[in-house]
PDB file of C-alpha atoms in Angstrom:
ATOM      1  CA  MET A   1      -3.513 -18.734  32.391  1.00  0.00           C
ATOM      2  CA  ALA A   2      -4.051 -17.060  35.268  1.00  0.00           C
ATOM      3  CA  LYS A   3      -0.776 -17.215  37.757  1.00  0.00           C
ATOM      4  CA  THR A   4      -0.395 -17.962  41.568  1.00  0.00           C
ATOM      5  CA  LYS A   5       1.300 -15.420  43.752  1.00  0.00           C
ATOM      6  CA  GLU A   6       5.033 -16.168  43.683  1.00  0.00           C
ATOM      7  CA  LEU A   7       6.548 -17.641  47.111  1.00  0.00           C
ATOM      8  CA  SER A   8       8.913 -16.042  49.113  1.00  0.00           C
ATOM      9  CA  LYS A   9      12.344 -18.016  49.093  1.00  0.00           C
ATOM     10  CA  ASP A  10      12.228 -18.199  52.625  1.00  0.00           C
ATOM     11  CA  THR A  11       8.378 -20.565  52.212  1.00  0.00           C
ATOM     12  CA  ARG A  12      10.167 -22.528  49.241  1.00  0.00           C
ATOM     13  CA  ASN A  13      13.146 -23.219  51.287  1.00  0.00           C
ATOM     14  CA  LYS A  14      10.303 -24.627  54.494  1.00  0.00           C
ATOM     15  CA  ILE A  15       8.792 -26.636  51.538  1.00  0.00           C
ATOM     16  CA  VAL A  16      12.220 -27.969  50.719  1.00  0.00           C
ATOM     17  CA  ASP A  17      12.932 -29.043  54.563  1.00  0.00           C
ATOM     18  CA  LEU A  18       9.272 -30.219  54.793  1.00  0.00           C
ATOM     19  CA  HIS A  19       9.320 -33.143  51.828  1.00  0.00           C
ATOM     20  CA  GLN A  20      12.717 -34.366  53.068  1.00  0.00           C
ATOM     21  CA  VAL A  21      10.808 -35.318  56.417  1.00  0.00           C
ATOM     22  CA  GLY A  22       7.902 -37.182  54.108  1.00  0.00           C
ATOM     23  CA  LYS A  23       5.502 -34.382  54.531  1.00  0.00           C
ATOM     24  CA  THR A  24       2.360 -34.622  51.330  1.00  0.00           C
ATOM     25  CA  GLU A  25       2.152 -31.730  49.553  1.00  0.00           C
ATOM     26  CA  SER A  26      -1.453 -31.007  51.254  1.00  0.00           C
ATOM     27  CA  ALA A  27       0.369 -31.201  55.057  1.00  0.00           C
ATOM     28  CA  ILE A  28       2.795 -28.301  54.357  1.00  0.00           C
ATOM     29  CA  GLY A  29       0.492 -26.433  52.482  1.00  0.00           C
ATOM     30  CA  LYS A  30      -2.040 -26.753  55.883  1.00  0.00           C
ATOM     31  CA  GLN A  31       1.460 -26.261  58.175  1.00  0.00           C
ATOM     32  CA  LEU A  32       2.768 -23.099  56.350  1.00  0.00           C
ATOM     33  CA  GLY A  33      -0.973 -21.373  55.498  1.00  0.00           C
ATOM     34  CA  LEU A  34      -0.716 -21.352  52.165  1.00  0.00           C
ATOM     35  CA  LYS A  35      -3.959 -21.335  49.846  1.00  0.00           C
ATOM     36  CA  LYS A  36      -5.967 -24.051  48.492  1.00  0.00           C
ATOM     37  CA  SER A  37      -4.972 -22.544  44.935  1.00  0.00           C
ATOM     38  CA  THR A  38      -1.814 -23.270  46.169  1.00  0.00           C
ATOM     39  CA  MET A  39      -1.510 -26.202  47.327  1.00  0.00           C
ATOM     40  CA  ILE A  40      -3.830 -27.757  44.709  1.00  0.00           C
ATOM     41  CA  THR A  41      -1.571 -26.502  42.178  1.00  0.00           C
ATOM     42  CA  ARG A  42       1.442 -27.323  43.573  1.00  0.00           C
ATOM     43  CA  THR A  43       0.411 -30.980  44.160  1.00  0.00           C
ATOM     44  CA  VAL A  44      -0.671 -31.661  40.459  1.00  0.00           C
ATOM     45  CA  SER A  45       2.624 -29.993  39.301  1.00  0.00           C
ATOM     46  CA  LYS A  46       4.384 -31.975  41.227  1.00  0.00           C
ATOM     47  CA  ASN A  47       2.616 -35.561  40.417  1.00  0.00           C
ATOM     48  CA  PRO A  48       0.178 -34.603  37.108  1.00  0.00           C
ATOM     49  CA  ARG A  49      -1.021 -38.338  37.396  1.00  0.00           C
ATOM     50  CA  THR A  50      -2.954 -36.523  40.590  1.00  0.00           C
ATOM     51  CA  THR A  51      -6.721 -37.456  40.763  1.00  0.00           C
ATOM     52  CA  ARG A  52      -9.869 -35.231  41.546  1.00  0.00           C
ATOM     53  CA  GLY A  53     -10.054 -38.125  44.462  1.00  0.00           C
ATOM     54  CA  ASP A  54      -6.640 -38.426  45.149  1.00  0.00           C
ATOM     55  CA  LEU A  55      -6.651 -34.378  46.084  1.00  0.00           C
ATOM     56  CA  VAL A  56      -9.793 -34.500  47.906  1.00  0.00           C
ATOM     57  CA  ASN A  57      -8.581 -37.000  50.490  1.00  0.00           C
ATOM     58  CA  ASP A  58      -4.881 -35.822  50.723  1.00  0.00           C
ATOM     59  CA  LEU A  59      -6.287 -32.142  51.824  1.00  0.00           C
ATOM     60  CA  GLN A  60      -9.187 -33.719  53.911  1.00  0.00           C
ATOM     61  CA  ARG A  61      -6.432 -35.959  55.806  1.00  0.00           C
ATOM     62  CA  ALA A  62      -4.455 -32.327  56.170  1.00  0.00           C
ATOM     63  CA  GLY A  63      -7.473 -30.706  57.769  1.00  0.00           C
ATOM     64  CA  THR A  64      -8.839 -29.093  54.723  1.00  0.00           C
ATOM     65  CA  LYS A  65     -12.181 -29.532  53.078  1.00  0.00           C
ATOM     66  CA  VAL A  66     -12.425 -29.054  49.381  1.00  0.00           C
ATOM     67  CA  THR A  67     -14.921 -30.832  46.708  1.00  0.00           C
ATOM     68  CA  LYS A  68     -13.851 -32.155  43.165  1.00  0.00           C
ATOM     69  CA  PRO A  69     -15.695 -29.146  41.111  1.00  0.00           C
ATOM     70  CA  THR A  70     -13.567 -26.367  43.481  1.00  0.00           C
ATOM     71  CA  ILE A  71     -10.539 -28.492  42.410  1.00  0.00           C
ATOM     72  CA  SER A  72     -11.310 -28.562  38.699  1.00  0.00           C
ATOM     73  CA  ASN A  73     -12.049 -24.780  38.935  1.00  0.00           C
ATOM     74  CA  THR A  74      -9.061 -24.088  40.412  1.00  0.00           C
ATOM     75  CA  LEU A  75      -6.431 -25.784  38.062  1.00  0.00           C
ATOM     76  CA  ARG A  76      -8.481 -24.065  34.628  1.00  0.00           C
ATOM     77  CA  ARG A  77      -7.985 -21.102  36.035  1.00  0.00           C
ATOM     78  CA  GLN A  78      -4.247 -21.815  35.918  1.00  0.00           C
ATOM     79  CA  GLY A  79      -4.439 -23.036  32.157  1.00  0.00           C
ATOM     80  CA  LEU A  80      -4.603 -27.538  33.485  1.00  0.00           C
ATOM     81  CA  LYS A  81      -6.591 -29.040  31.936  1.00  0.00           C
ATOM     82  CA  SER A  82      -7.327 -33.349  32.846  1.00  0.00           C
ATOM     83  CA  CYS A  83      -5.817 -34.617  29.163  1.00  0.00           C
ATOM     84  CA  SER A  84      -4.974 -38.813  28.952  1.00  0.00           C
ATOM     85  CA  ALA A  85      -1.576 -39.098  28.674  1.00  0.00           C
ATOM     86  CA  ARG A  86       0.101 -39.542  25.517  1.00  0.00           C
ATOM     87  CA  ARG A  87       1.940 -42.388  24.752  1.00  0.00           C
ATOM     88  CA  VAL A  88       5.835 -42.908  24.569  1.00  0.00           C
ATOM     89  CA  PRO A  89       8.729 -44.892  24.261  1.00  0.00           C
ATOM     90  CA  LEU A  90       9.801 -45.918  27.196  1.00  0.00           C
ATOM     91  CA  LEU A  91      12.946 -43.186  28.192  1.00  0.00           C
ATOM     92  CA  LYS A  92      15.608 -44.601  30.471  1.00  0.00           C
ATOM     93  CA  PRO A  93      18.664 -42.325  31.698  1.00  0.00           C
ATOM     94  CA  VAL A  94      21.051 -43.848  29.362  1.00  0.00           C
ATOM     95  CA  HIS A  95      18.855 -42.808  26.051  1.00  0.00           C
ATOM     96  CA  VAL A  96      18.014 -39.317  27.992  1.00  0.00           C
ATOM     97  CA  GLN A  97      21.559 -38.797  28.083  1.00  0.00           C
ATOM     98  CA  ALA A  98      22.193 -40.504  23.952  1.00  0.00           C
ATOM     99  CA  ARG A  99      19.237 -38.275  22.780  1.00  0.00           C
ATOM    100  CA  LEU A 100      20.878 -34.846  24.304  1.00  0.00           C
ATOM    101  CA  LYS A 101      24.362 -36.096  22.711  1.00  0.00           C
ATOM    102  CA  PHE A 102      22.926 -36.296  19.583  1.00  0.00           C
ATOM    103  CA  ALA A 103      20.995 -33.360  19.443  1.00  0.00           C
ATOM    104  CA  ARG A 104      23.990 -31.200  20.738  1.00  0.00           C
ATOM    105  CA  GLU A 105      26.507 -32.790  18.498  1.00  0.00           C
ATOM    106  CA  HIS A 106      24.070 -32.042  15.032  1.00  0.00           C
ATOM    107  CA  LEU A 107      22.749 -28.980  16.906  1.00  0.00           C
ATOM    108  CA  ASP A 108      24.577 -26.836  13.498  1.00  0.00           C
ATOM    109  CA  ASP A 109      25.282 -29.020  10.883  1.00  0.00           C
ATOM    110  CA  PRO A 110      24.479 -27.255   7.921  1.00  0.00           C
ATOM    111  CA  ASP A 111      20.771 -27.995   6.171  1.00  0.00           C
ATOM    112  CA  GLU A 112      22.607 -29.461   3.056  1.00  0.00           C
ATOM    113  CA  ASP A 113      23.750 -32.615   5.535  1.00  0.00           C
ATOM    114  CA  TRP A 114      20.393 -33.344   6.443  1.00  0.00           C
ATOM    115  CA  GLU A 115      19.302 -33.045   2.810  1.00  0.00           C
ATOM    116  CA  ASN A 116      21.929 -35.681   2.169  1.00  0.00           C
ATOM    117  CA  VAL A 117      20.395 -37.873   4.098  1.00  0.00           C
ATOM    118  CA  ILE A 118      17.845 -41.168   3.197  1.00  0.00           C
ATOM    119  CA  TRP A 119      15.263 -42.003   6.360  1.00  0.00           C
ATOM    120  CA  SER A 120      13.761 -45.097   6.652  1.00  0.00           C
ATOM    121  CA  ASP A 121      11.384 -47.139   9.073  1.00  0.00           C
ATOM    122  CA  GLU A 122       8.952 -49.529   8.629  1.00  0.00           C
ATOM    123  CA  THR A 123       5.336 -48.661   9.613  1.00  0.00           C
ATOM    124  CA  LYS A 124       2.248 -51.253  10.793  1.00  0.00           C
ATOM    125  CA  ILE A 125      -1.146 -49.742   8.536  1.00  0.00           C
ATOM    126  CA  GLU A 126      -4.468 -50.804   9.557  1.00  0.00           C
ATOM    127  CA  LEU A 127      -7.699 -51.887   7.712  1.00  0.00           C
ATOM    128  CA  PHE A 128     -11.043 -50.616   9.220  1.00  0.00           C
ATOM    129  CA  GLY A 129      -8.834 -49.549  12.645  1.00  0.00           C
ATOM    130  CA  LYS A 130      -8.141 -46.921  14.623  1.00  0.00           C
ATOM    131  CA  ASN A 131      -6.217 -45.118  10.564  1.00  0.00           C
ATOM    132  CA  SER A 132      -9.797 -45.206   9.251  1.00  0.00           C
ATOM    133  CA  THR A 133     -11.490 -42.034  11.192  1.00  0.00           C
ATOM    134  CA  ARG A 134     -13.220 -39.744   8.747  1.00  0.00           C
ATOM    135  CA  ARG A 135     -15.685 -36.689   9.326  1.00  0.00           C
ATOM    136  CA  VAL A 136     -19.307 -37.131   7.814  1.00  0.00           C
ATOM    137  CA  TRP A 137     -22.239 -34.526   7.219  1.00  0.00           C
ATOM    138  CA  ARG A 138     -25.444 -35.712   8.178  1.00  0.00           C
ATOM    139  CA  THR A 139     -28.899 -35.013   9.573  1.00  0.00           C
ATOM    140  CA  LYS A 140     -30.023 -35.832  13.190  1.00  0.00           C
ATOM    141  CA  ASN A 141     -30.957 -39.532  13.678  1.00  0.00           C
ATOM    142  CA  ALA A 142     -29.019 -40.385  10.373  1.00  0.00           C
ATOM    143  CA  GLU A 143     -25.633 -41.956  12.282  1.00  0.00           C
ATOM    144  CA  LEU A 144     -26.418 -45.053  11.053  1.00  0.00           C
ATOM    145  CA  HIS A 145     -27.281 -44.718   7.584  1.00  0.00           C
ATOM    146  CA  PRO A 146     -24.843 -46.912   5.594  1.00  0.00           C
ATOM    147  CA  LYS A 147     -23.317 -43.240   3.742  1.00  0.00           C
ATOM    148  CA  ASN A 148     -22.385 -42.056   7.172  1.00  0.00           C
ATOM    149  CA  THR A 149     -20.431 -44.859   8.552  1.00  0.00           C
ATOM    150  CA  ILE A 150     -17.085 -46.584   8.445  1.00  0.00           C
ATOM    151  CA  PRO A 151     -17.316 -50.377   8.130  1.00  0.00           C
ATOM    152  CA  THR A 152     -15.424 -52.843  10.912  1.00  0.00           C
ATOM    153  CA  VAL A 153     -14.966 -55.721  11.589  1.00  0.00           C
ATOM    154  CA  LYS A 154     -13.975 -57.849  14.867  1.00  0.00           C
ATOM    155  CA  HIS A 155      -9.944 -57.798  15.667  1.00  0.00           C
ATOM    156  CA  GLY A 156      -9.888 -54.828  12.927  1.00  0.00           C
ATOM    157  CA  GLY A 157      -9.640 -56.300   9.932  1.00  0.00           C
ATOM    158  CA  GLY A 158      -6.323 -57.202   9.276  1.00  0.00           C
ATOM    159  CA  ASN A 159      -3.426 -55.188   8.908  1.00  0.00           C
ATOM    160  CA  ILE A 160      -0.105 -54.925   6.747  1.00  0.00           C
ATOM    161  CA  MET A 161       3.660 -54.149   7.412  1.00  0.00           C
ATOM    162  CA  LEU A 162       5.361 -51.564   4.961  1.00  0.00           C
ATOM    163  CA  TRP A 163       9.195 -50.483   5.131  1.00  0.00           C
ATOM    164  CA  GLY A 164       9.691 -47.064   3.596  1.00  0.00           C
ATOM    165  CA  CYS A 165      12.396 -44.224   3.057  1.00  0.00           C
ATOM    166  CA  PHE A 166      12.474 -40.894   1.955  1.00  0.00           C
ATOM    167  CA  SER A 167      14.670 -37.286   1.259  1.00  0.00           C
ATOM    168  CA  ALA A 168      14.572 -33.953   1.230  1.00  0.00           C
ATOM    169  CA  LYS A 169      13.393 -34.372  -2.823  1.00  0.00           C
ATOM    170  CA  GLY A 170      11.284 -37.088  -2.062  1.00  0.00           C
ATOM    171  CA  PRO A 171       9.766 -40.735  -1.215  1.00  0.00           C
ATOM    172  CA  GLY A 172      11.922 -43.400  -2.014  1.00  0.00           C
ATOM    173  CA  ARG A 173      10.707 -46.961  -2.324  1.00  0.00           C
ATOM    174  CA  LEU A 174       7.698 -48.395  -0.404  1.00  0.00           C
ATOM    175  CA  ILE A 175       7.548 -52.421   0.024  1.00  0.00           C
ATOM    176  CA  ARG A 176       4.979 -54.483   1.898  1.00  0.00           C
ATOM    177  CA  VAL A 177       6.680 -57.052   4.268  1.00  0.00           C
ATOM    178  CA  LYS A 178       4.683 -60.079   3.826  1.00  0.00           C
ATOM    179  CA  GLU A 179       6.690 -62.389   6.351  1.00  0.00           C
ATOM    180  CA  ARG A 180       7.714 -61.732   9.909  1.00  0.00           C
ATOM    181  CA  MET A 181      10.865 -60.077   9.442  1.00  0.00           C
ATOM    182  CA  ASN A 182      14.058 -60.821  10.730  1.00  0.00           C
ATOM    183  CA  GLY A 183      18.134 -59.645   9.855  1.00  0.00           C
ATOM    184  CA  ALA A 184      18.024 -61.489   6.556  1.00  0.00           C
ATOM    185  CA  MET A 185      15.110 -60.156   5.102  1.00  0.00           C
ATOM    186  CA  TYR A 186      15.824 -56.773   6.225  1.00  0.00           C
ATOM    187  CA  ARG A 187      19.292 -56.965   4.473  1.00  0.00           C
ATOM    188  CA  GLU A 188      17.619 -58.078   1.139  1.00  0.00           C
ATOM    189  CA  ILE A 189      15.132 -54.869   1.423  1.00  0.00           C
ATOM    190  CA  LEU A 190      18.025 -53.160   1.286  1.00  0.00           C
ATOM    191  CA  SER A 191      19.490 -54.794  -1.156  1.00  0.00           C
ATOM    192  CA  GLU A 192      16.374 -54.739  -3.564  1.00  0.00           C
ATOM    193  CA  ASN A 193      15.162 -50.570  -2.300  1.00  0.00           C
ATOM    194  CA  LEU A 194      17.971 -48.496  -0.605  1.00  0.00           C
ATOM    195  CA  LEU A 195      20.289 -47.758  -3.655  1.00  0.00           C
ATOM    196  CA  PRO A 196      17.176 -47.780  -6.761  1.00  0.00           C
ATOM    197  CA  SER A 197      16.082 -45.467  -3.871  1.00  0.00           C
ATOM    198  CA  ALA A 198      19.096 -43.168  -4.018  1.00  0.00           C
ATOM    199  CA  ARG A 199      19.330 -43.020  -7.785  1.00  0.00           C
ATOM    200  CA  ALA A 200      16.088 -42.371  -8.180  1.00  0.00           C
ATOM    201  CA  LEU A 201      16.396 -39.402  -5.797  1.00  0.00           C
ATOM    202  CA  LYS A 202      19.173 -38.541  -7.593  1.00  0.00           C
ATOM    203  CA  MET A 203      21.073 -38.345  -4.057  1.00  0.00           C
ATOM    204  CA  LYS A 204      24.379 -36.393  -3.999  1.00  0.00           C
ATOM    205  CA  ARG A 205      27.488 -38.684  -4.030  1.00  0.00           C
ATOM    206  CA  GLY A 206      28.474 -39.618   0.259  1.00  0.00           C
ATOM    207  CA  TRP A 207      24.504 -39.255   1.111  1.00  0.00           C
ATOM    208  CA  VAL A 208      23.753 -40.573   4.044  1.00  0.00           C
ATOM    209  CA  PHE A 209      21.670 -43.606   5.474  1.00  0.00           C
ATOM    210  CA  GLN A 210      19.250 -43.802   8.387  1.00  0.00           C
ATOM    211  CA  HIS A 211      17.900 -46.255  10.529  1.00  0.00           C
ATOM    212  CA  ASP A 212      17.117 -46.684  14.037  1.00  0.00           C
ATOM    213  CA  ASN A 213      18.265 -49.448  17.187  1.00  0.00           C
ATOM    214  CA  ASP A 214      16.061 -52.118  16.030  1.00  0.00           C
ATOM    215  CA  PRO A 215      18.043 -55.417  16.365  1.00  0.00           C
ATOM    216  CA  LYS A 216      17.372 -56.444  12.754  1.00  0.00           C
ATOM    217  CA  HIS A 217      18.970 -53.295  11.951  1.00  0.00           C
ATOM    218  CA  THR A 218      21.664 -53.204  14.298  1.00  0.00           C
ATOM    219  CA  ALA A 219      23.122 -57.050  13.651  1.00  0.00           C
ATOM    220  CA  ARG A 220      26.226 -58.173  13.124  1.00  0.00           C
ATOM    221  CA  ALA A 221      25.223 -59.372   9.706  1.00  0.00           C
ATOM    222  CA  THR A 222      23.594 -55.790   9.133  1.00  0.00           C
ATOM    223  CA  LYS A 223      26.703 -53.851   9.892  1.00  0.00           C
ATOM    224  CA  GLU A 224      28.669 -55.870   7.552  1.00  0.00           C
ATOM    225  CA  TRP A 225      26.297 -55.990   4.810  1.00  0.00           C
ATOM    226  CA  LEU A 226      26.231 -52.153   5.144  1.00  0.00           C
ATOM    227  CA  ARG A 227      29.975 -51.879   5.580  1.00  0.00           C
ATOM    228  CA  LYS A 228      30.735 -53.580   2.083  1.00  0.00           C
ATOM    229  CA  LYS A 229      28.590 -51.699   0.632  1.00  0.00           C
ATOM    230  CA  HIS A 230      30.462 -48.655   1.696  1.00  0.00           C
ATOM    231  CA  PHE A 231      26.877 -47.048   2.828  1.00  0.00           C
ATOM    232  CA  LYS A 232      27.237 -44.354   5.442  1.00  0.00           C
ATOM    233  CA  VAL A 233      25.086 -44.744   8.255  1.00  0.00           C
ATOM    234  CA  LEU A 234      23.717 -42.777  10.712  1.00  0.00           C
ATOM    235  CA  GLU A 235      25.001 -43.432  14.284  1.00  0.00           C
ATOM    236  CA  TRP A 236      21.214 -42.804  16.015  1.00  0.00           C
ATOM    237  CA  PRO A 237      20.357 -43.103  19.589  1.00  0.00           C
ATOM    238  CA  SER A 238      17.550 -45.590  20.756  1.00  0.00           C
ATOM    239  CA  GLN A 239      14.050 -44.616  21.571  1.00  0.00           C
ATOM    240  CA  SER A 240      14.101 -41.593  19.203  1.00  0.00           C
ATOM    241  CA  PRO A 241      11.073 -41.849  16.990  1.00  0.00           C
ATOM    242  CA  ASP A 242      10.810 -37.933  17.149  1.00  0.00           C
ATOM    243  CA  LEU A 243      13.834 -37.307  15.636  1.00  0.00           C
ATOM    244  CA  ASN A 244      12.853 -39.094  12.421  1.00  0.00           C
ATOM    245  CA  PRO A 245      11.035 -37.181  10.188  1.00  0.00           C
ATOM    246  CA  ILE A 246       9.146 -40.359   8.217  1.00  0.00           C
ATOM    247  CA  GLU A 247       7.131 -40.472  11.634  1.00  0.00           C
ATOM    248  CA  ASN A 248       5.404 -37.426  10.202  1.00  0.00           C
ATOM    249  CA  LEU A 249       5.286 -38.880   6.347  1.00  0.00           C
ATOM    250  CA  TRP A 250       3.648 -42.061   7.443  1.00  0.00           C
ATOM    251  CA  ARG A 251       0.620 -39.925   8.946  1.00  0.00           C
ATOM    252  CA  GLU A 252       0.648 -38.136   6.615  1.00  0.00           C
ATOM    253  CA  LEU A 253       0.237 -41.574   4.671  1.00  0.00           C
ATOM    254  CA  LYS A 254      -2.515 -43.190   6.998  1.00  0.00           C
ATOM    255  CA  VAL A 255      -4.564 -40.187   6.487  1.00  0.00           C
ATOM    256  CA  ARG A 256      -4.585 -40.097   2.961  1.00  0.00           C
ATOM    257  CA  VAL A 257      -5.533 -44.391   2.496  1.00  0.00           C
ATOM    258  CA  ALA A 258      -8.555 -43.671   5.972  1.00  0.00           C
ATOM    259  CA  GLN A 259      -9.921 -41.537   2.856  1.00  0.00           C
ATOM    260  CA  ARG A 260     -10.425 -43.805   0.224  1.00  0.00           C
ATOM    261  CA  GLN A 261     -11.904 -46.026   2.638  1.00  0.00           C
ATOM    262  CA  PRO A 262     -10.257 -49.545   1.330  1.00  0.00           C
ATOM    263  CA  GLN A 263     -12.142 -52.372   1.776  1.00  0.00           C
ATOM    264  CA  ASN A 264      -9.795 -55.530   2.022  1.00  0.00           C
ATOM    265  CA  ILE A 265      -6.086 -55.904   2.492  1.00  0.00           C
ATOM    266  CA  THR A 266      -5.440 -56.252  -1.238  1.00  0.00           C
ATOM    267  CA  ALA A 267      -6.943 -52.658  -1.882  1.00  0.00           C
ATOM    268  CA  LEU A 268      -5.095 -51.318   1.624  1.00  0.00           C
ATOM    269  CA  GLU A 269      -1.855 -52.135  -0.328  1.00  0.00           C
ATOM    270  CA  GLU A 270      -2.569 -50.605  -3.556  1.00  0.00           C
ATOM    271  CA  ILE A 271      -4.025 -47.332  -2.010  1.00  0.00           C
ATOM    272  CA  CYS A 272      -1.298 -47.154   0.005  1.00  0.00           C
ATOM    273  CA  MET A 273       1.206 -47.267  -2.683  1.00  0.00           C
ATOM    274  CA  GLU A 274      -0.811 -44.989  -4.834  1.00  0.00           C
ATOM    275  CA  GLU A 275      -0.585 -42.313  -2.021  1.00  0.00           C
ATOM    276  CA  TRP A 276       2.781 -43.064  -1.380  1.00  0.00           C
ATOM    277  CA  ALA A 277       3.263 -41.373  -4.366  1.00  0.00           C
ATOM    278  CA  LYS A 278       1.314 -39.043  -4.662  1.00  0.00           C
ATOM    279  CA  ILE A 279       2.872 -37.402  -1.593  1.00  0.00           C
ATOM    280  CA  PRO A 280       4.307 -33.933  -2.835  1.00  0.00           C
ATOM    281  CA  ALA A 281       8.078 -33.978  -2.831  1.00  0.00           C
ATOM    282  CA  THR A 282       7.484 -30.408  -1.392  1.00  0.00           C
ATOM    283  CA  VAL A 283       5.913 -32.702   2.048  1.00  0.00           C
ATOM    284  CA  CYS A 284       9.278 -34.238   2.443  1.00  0.00           C
ATOM    285  CA  GLU A 285      11.360 -31.288   1.164  1.00  0.00           C
ATOM    286  CA  ASN A 286       9.884 -29.089   4.645  1.00  0.00           C
ATOM    287  CA  LEU A 287      10.035 -31.918   6.905  1.00  0.00           C
ATOM    288  CA  VAL A 288      13.706 -32.294   6.505  1.00  0.00           C
ATOM    289  CA  LYS A 289      14.382 -28.105   6.231  1.00  0.00           C
ATOM    290  CA  THR A 290      12.555 -28.547   9.554  1.00  0.00           C
ATOM    291  CA  TYR A 291      15.167 -30.607  11.431  1.00  0.00           C
ATOM    292  CA  ARG A 292      16.916 -28.241  13.073  1.00  0.00           C
ATOM    293  CA  LYS A 293      14.489 -27.141  14.931  1.00  0.00           C
ATOM    294  CA  ARG A 294      13.699 -31.218  16.369  1.00  0.00           C
ATOM    295  CA  LEU A 295      17.252 -30.945  18.025  1.00  0.00           C
ATOM    296  CA  THR A 296      16.689 -27.613  19.841  1.00  0.00           C
ATOM    297  CA  SER A 297      13.414 -29.250  20.886  1.00  0.00           C
ATOM    298  CA  VAL A 298      14.599 -32.289  22.336  1.00  0.00           C
ATOM    299  CA  ILE A 299      17.464 -29.877  24.120  1.00  0.00           C
ATOM    300  CA  ALA A 300      14.982 -27.406  25.317  1.00  0.00           C
ATOM    301  CA  ASN A 301      13.268 -30.559  26.660  1.00  0.00           C
ATOM    302  CA  LYS A 302      16.232 -32.249  28.404  1.00  0.00           C
ATOM    303  CA  GLY A 303      16.381 -34.684  26.238  1.00  0.00           C
ATOM    304  CA  TYR A 304      12.897 -36.445  26.727  1.00  0.00           C
ATOM    305  CA  ILE A 305      10.281 -37.102  23.977  1.00  0.00           C
ATOM    306  CA  THR A 306       9.056 -33.946  22.366  1.00  0.00           C
ATOM    307  CA  LYS A 307       6.008 -33.397  20.038  1.00  0.00           C
ATOM    308  CA  TYR A 308       6.531 -34.213  16.278  1.00  0.00           C
TER     309      TYR A 308
END
């Protein structure tokens, strides 16, 4: 990645002063005699959603002519390329602070503590949907041969909702949620599947249960049920899928299911169950073993969503 020349402290101070009186990056660059490349790079660094058209117009208003190809080449030399913005949960300041607090408080927890956690979540898996991707080897103009296609139907062909859990020792139970889940149904799922999963996984005494802050999970009745059952629950920061390693396990499951190309909902459910049971315990172990890296990433990213 090419580097732009470091601005002097005096220039940086002038930029701050001009910003405070409402000047745009392009106008500031023109007034201070900065290079086009510096003006372009500073603009997109401040606002990554700036389009090439925005830059052309902004610079033109400041008295500098530049073309879209020039902008692309300039940014490419700085190691910047246009990418689709990744969708992530909306984080309010209170969420950011809660995530930082969680990461800092648990950063020095021993690995053994995370190995004694049962992680849980729900997910939706689609039939003939975006999860059903597969590459094929084919000759030119053979893209529509039945062997080289994946069948699709309007509106995706349906989907199923799953609840599952796992620990460092392997996958726990996975069940299909056939109706719209409410608090009572969620407690029934836990009643029938959480303790059996803990026993099957041979969890140590004092194991901890993790679930997110979905209203069904945090309802007073659910909290009371967990308390009466003497289950320890991990206090969880809202809007934090990147902190839950089961998200990676869901991704593993969806890839496995897509490769088998189920043709109907019944087959989709059966294949989900089969592939979940096949996930090696080593995959689960590695997800938990690297948990501290998730915490350090959140801290390094100042509480915002990280890659997971």
